[in-house]
Amino acid sequence: MIPTQSIPATMPVVQANVVNRGVNQRVPLYAVLAVPAFCAFWILLGSIVVQGARLHDFLNLYTGASLARDGAFAGMHAPEVQLQREREYAPQLPELVPFVRPPFYALFLAPLAWLPFGAAFWAWLGVQISVLAGTWLWAFRRWGADALILGSM
């Protein structure tokens, strides 16, 4: 059987002026409408699960951070030590939510434990939102308005 297509042996032409793409771009109307709509959807969904995230996802990170702040690296991964510390912040906690990351990660999070548990949770969310906004800005400058829509999805 003889192939019916051939692959061209030429290289594609690359334009040299793509370095500053996105810097002075205008945001189209569909992006102006879609990005806030997706953000509102995720904020609504997040508001439903925020209490569970506070007492589960964040609690183990804060526990590791507080143990590192106190210099308790030797017993950091002992379940009874973690459970005792977690119950200081969430007395109604039915079972251990283990901190399983390495000690250097807890040391990295230790400054978070200088804040009270509730304030630290909102600071943690604020840092994550700031990183998201910075990533969106970078992506918009790099790829244009479509990156905002994909990022907000």
mmCIF file of C-alpha atoms in Angstrom:
data_model
loop_
_atom_site.group_PDB
_atom_site.id
_atom_site.type_symbol
_atom_site.label_atom_id
_atom_site.label_comp_id
_atom_site.label_asym_id
_atom_site.label_seq_id
_atom_site.Cartn_x
_atom_site.Cartn_y
_atom_site.Cartn_z
ATOM 1 C CA MET A 1 0.000 0.000 0.000
ATOM 2 C CA ILE A 2 1.333 3.439 -0.947
ATOM 3 C CA PRO A 3 0.786 6.332 1.492
ATOM 4 C CA THR A 4 -1.386 9.118 0.128
ATOM 5 C CA GLN A 5 -0.022 11.948 2.275
ATOM 6 C CA SER A 6 3.462 13.296 2.686
ATOM 7 C CA ILE A 7 4.890 15.289 5.568
ATOM 8 C CA PRO A 8 6.381 18.612 4.464
ATOM 9 C CA ALA A 9 10.082 18.976 5.224
ATOM 10 C CA THR A 10 9.927 22.691 5.984
ATOM 11 C CA MET A 11 10.046 24.330 9.386
ATOM 12 C CA PRO A 12 7.135 26.554 10.465
ATOM 13 C CA VAL A 13 7.800 30.283 10.462
ATOM 14 C CA VAL A 14 7.885 31.816 13.962
ATOM 15 C CA GLN A 15 7.159 35.494 14.396
ATOM 16 C CA ALA A 16 9.677 37.406 16.483
ATOM 17 C CA ASN A 17 7.217 39.847 18.072
ATOM 18 C CA VAL A 18 5.389 37.411 20.398
ATOM 19 C CA VAL A 19 7.446 38.384 23.473
ATOM 20 C CA ASN A 20 5.115 41.160 24.681
ATOM 21 C CA ARG A 21 1.893 39.367 23.855
ATOM 22 C CA GLY A 22 -0.935 40.183 26.230
ATOM 23 C CA VAL A 23 0.562 43.312 27.781
ATOM 24 C CA ASN A 24 -1.755 45.777 26.027
ATOM 25 C CA GLN A 25 -4.516 43.363 25.077
ATOM 26 C CA ARG A 26 -8.151 44.227 25.562
ATOM 27 C CA VAL A 27 -10.369 41.770 27.363
ATOM 28 C CA PRO A 28 -13.293 40.693 25.162
ATOM 29 C CA LEU A 29 -16.871 40.883 26.430
ATOM 30 C CA TYR A 30 -17.273 37.096 26.641
ATOM 31 C CA ALA A 31 -14.314 36.957 29.050
ATOM 32 C CA VAL A 32 -15.662 39.869 31.097
ATOM 33 C CA LEU A 33 -18.914 37.932 31.517
ATOM 34 C CA ALA A 34 -17.542 34.400 31.881
ATOM 35 C CA VAL A 35 -14.780 34.984 34.441
ATOM 36 C CA PRO A 36 -16.991 36.597 37.137
ATOM 37 C CA ALA A 37 -19.670 33.955 36.517
ATOM 38 C CA PHE A 38 -17.206 31.106 37.064
ATOM 39 C CA CYS A 39 -15.716 32.881 40.087
ATOM 40 C CA ALA A 40 -19.177 33.335 41.615
ATOM 41 C CA PHE A 41 -19.882 29.644 41.080
ATOM 42 C CA TRP A 42 -16.652 28.589 42.828
ATOM 43 C CA ILE A 43 -17.197 31.052 45.696
ATOM 44 C CA LEU A 44 -20.714 29.686 46.203
ATOM 45 C CA LEU A 45 -19.438 26.109 46.157
ATOM 46 C CA GLY A 46 -16.552 27.004 48.461
ATOM 47 C CA SER A 47 -18.846 28.690 50.970
ATOM 48 C CA ILE A 48 -20.725 25.411 51.322
ATOM 49 C CA VAL A 49 -17.597 23.407 52.214
ATOM 50 C CA VAL A 50 -15.611 26.067 54.095
ATOM 51 C CA GLN A 51 -16.369 24.719 57.587
ATOM 52 C CA GLY A 52 -15.376 21.193 56.616
ATOM 53 C CA ALA A 53 -12.191 22.496 55.028
ATOM 54 C CA ARG A 54 -11.393 24.446 58.182
ATOM 55 C CA LEU A 55 -11.836 21.448 60.475
ATOM 56 C CA HIS A 56 -10.267 18.887 58.171
ATOM 57 C CA ASP A 57 -7.991 20.114 55.400
ATOM 58 C CA PHE A 58 -6.576 23.095 57.272
ATOM 59 C CA LEU A 59 -6.603 21.621 60.780
ATOM 60 C CA ASN A 60 -3.864 19.086 60.081
ATOM 61 C CA LEU A 61 -1.656 21.768 58.482
ATOM 62 C CA TYR A 62 -2.147 24.102 61.436
ATOM 63 C CA THR A 63 -1.423 21.265 63.846
ATOM 64 C CA GLY A 64 1.870 20.516 62.101
ATOM 65 C CA ALA A 65 2.700 24.233 62.063
ATOM 66 C CA SER A 66 1.986 24.634 65.780
ATOM 67 C CA LEU A 67 4.059 21.568 66.664
ATOM 68 C CA ALA A 68 6.943 22.954 64.592
ATOM 69 C CA ARG A 69 6.530 26.373 66.228
ATOM 70 C CA ASP A 70 6.898 24.690 69.619
ATOM 71 C CA GLY A 71 9.889 22.650 68.432
ATOM 72 C CA ALA A 72 8.108 19.303 68.927
ATOM 73 C CA PHE A 73 9.675 17.618 65.900
ATOM 74 C CA ALA A 74 10.379 14.318 67.689
ATOM 75 C CA GLY A 75 6.720 13.585 68.402
ATOM 76 C CA MET A 76 5.289 15.412 65.429
ATOM 77 C CA HIS A 77 4.000 12.267 63.730
ATOM 78 C CA ALA A 78 2.790 10.494 66.882
ATOM 79 C CA PRO A 79 -1.009 10.120 66.567
ATOM 80 C CA GLU A 80 -1.685 10.833 70.253
ATOM 81 C CA VAL A 81 0.371 14.059 70.135
ATOM 82 C CA GLN A 82 -1.422 15.236 67.013
ATOM 83 C CA LEU A 83 -4.878 14.357 68.338
ATOM 84 C CA GLN A 84 -4.245 16.204 71.603
ATOM 85 C CA ARG A 85 -3.106 19.293 69.702
ATOM 86 C CA GLU A 86 -6.011 19.115 67.239
ATOM 87 C CA ARG A 87 -8.531 18.923 70.068
ATOM 88 C CA GLU A 88 -7.123 22.178 71.447
ATOM 89 C CA TYR A 89 -8.342 23.877 68.265
ATOM 90 C CA ALA A 90 -11.414 21.722 67.555
ATOM 91 C CA PRO A 91 -12.707 20.112 70.780
ATOM 92 C CA GLN A 92 -15.608 18.406 68.972
ATOM 93 C CA LEU A 93 -13.232 16.556 66.612
ATOM 94 C CA PRO A 94 -14.309 12.873 66.527
ATOM 95 C CA GLU A 95 -11.039 11.435 65.185
ATOM 96 C CA LEU A 96 -7.516 12.337 64.198
ATOM 97 C CA VAL A 97 -6.895 14.220 60.960
ATOM 98 C CA PRO A 98 -3.211 13.288 60.605
ATOM 99 C CA PHE A 99 -0.415 15.607 59.564
ATOM 100 C CA VAL A 100 1.582 13.338 57.250
ATOM 101 C CA ARG A 101 3.945 15.781 55.593
ATOM 102 C CA PRO A 102 7.663 15.919 56.418
ATOM 103 C CA PRO A 103 8.951 18.102 59.280
ATOM 104 C CA PHE A 104 10.467 20.704 56.934
ATOM 105 C CA TYR A 105 6.965 21.375 55.567
ATOM 106 C CA ALA A 106 5.701 21.963 59.107
ATOM 107 C CA LEU A 107 8.645 24.302 59.697
ATOM 108 C CA PHE A 108 7.704 26.194 56.534
ATOM 109 C CA LEU A 109 4.136 26.574 57.888
ATOM 110 C CA ALA A 110 5.251 27.482 61.443
ATOM 111 C CA PRO A 111 4.747 31.271 61.040
ATOM 112 C CA LEU A 112 1.076 30.537 60.377
ATOM 113 C CA ALA A 113 0.788 29.176 63.925
ATOM 114 C CA TRP A 114 1.665 32.589 65.367
ATOM 115 C CA LEU A 115 -1.911 33.537 64.526
ATOM 116 C CA PRO A 116 -4.943 32.095 66.338
ATOM 117 C CA PHE A 117 -6.561 29.149 64.553
ATOM 118 C CA GLY A 118 -9.511 31.081 63.072
ATOM 119 C CA ALA A 119 -7.399 34.017 61.882
ATOM 120 C CA ALA A 120 -4.776 31.645 60.466
ATOM 121 C CA PHE A 121 -7.431 29.890 58.376
ATOM 122 C CA TRP A 122 -8.559 33.158 56.786
ATOM 123 C CA ALA A 123 -4.936 34.236 56.263
ATOM 124 C CA TRP A 124 -4.287 30.886 54.553
ATOM 125 C CA LEU A 125 -7.254 31.451 52.252
ATOM 126 C CA GLY A 126 -6.049 34.987 51.564
ATOM 127 C CA VAL A 127 -2.609 33.725 50.555
ATOM 128 C CA GLN A 128 -4.172 31.140 48.237
ATOM 129 C CA ILE A 129 -6.426 33.768 46.632
ATOM 130 C CA SER A 130 -3.412 36.062 46.135
ATOM 131 C CA VAL A 131 -1.454 33.280 44.454
ATOM 132 C CA LEU A 132 -4.454 32.564 42.222
ATOM 133 C CA ALA A 133 -4.750 36.231 41.229
ATOM 134 C CA GLY A 134 -1.022 36.412 40.489
ATOM 135 C CA THR A 135 -1.247 33.272 38.378
ATOM 136 C CA TRP A 136 -4.185 34.733 36.441
ATOM 137 C CA LEU A 137 -2.253 37.933 35.794
ATOM 138 C CA TRP A 138 0.772 35.981 34.573
ATOM 139 C CA ALA A 139 -1.396 33.715 32.382
ATOM 140 C CA PHE A 140 -3.254 36.704 30.895
ATOM 141 C CA ARG A 141 0.025 38.371 29.980
ATOM 142 C CA ARG A 142 1.392 35.145 28.552
ATOM 143 C CA TRP A 143 -1.634 33.740 26.657
ATOM 144 C CA GLY A 144 -4.301 36.429 26.599
ATOM 145 C CA ALA A 145 -7.941 36.592 27.715
ATOM 146 C CA ASP A 146 -8.697 32.928 27.065
ATOM 147 C CA ALA A 147 -6.288 32.029 29.871
ATOM 148 C CA LEU A 148 -8.518 33.925 32.313
ATOM 149 C CA ILE A 149 -11.521 31.853 31.303
ATOM 150 C CA LEU A 150 -9.622 28.571 31.538
ATOM 151 C CA GLY A 151 -8.128 29.628 34.870
ATOM 152 C CA SER A 152 -11.506 30.525 36.325
ATOM 153 C CA MET A 153 -13.046 27.261 35.250
#
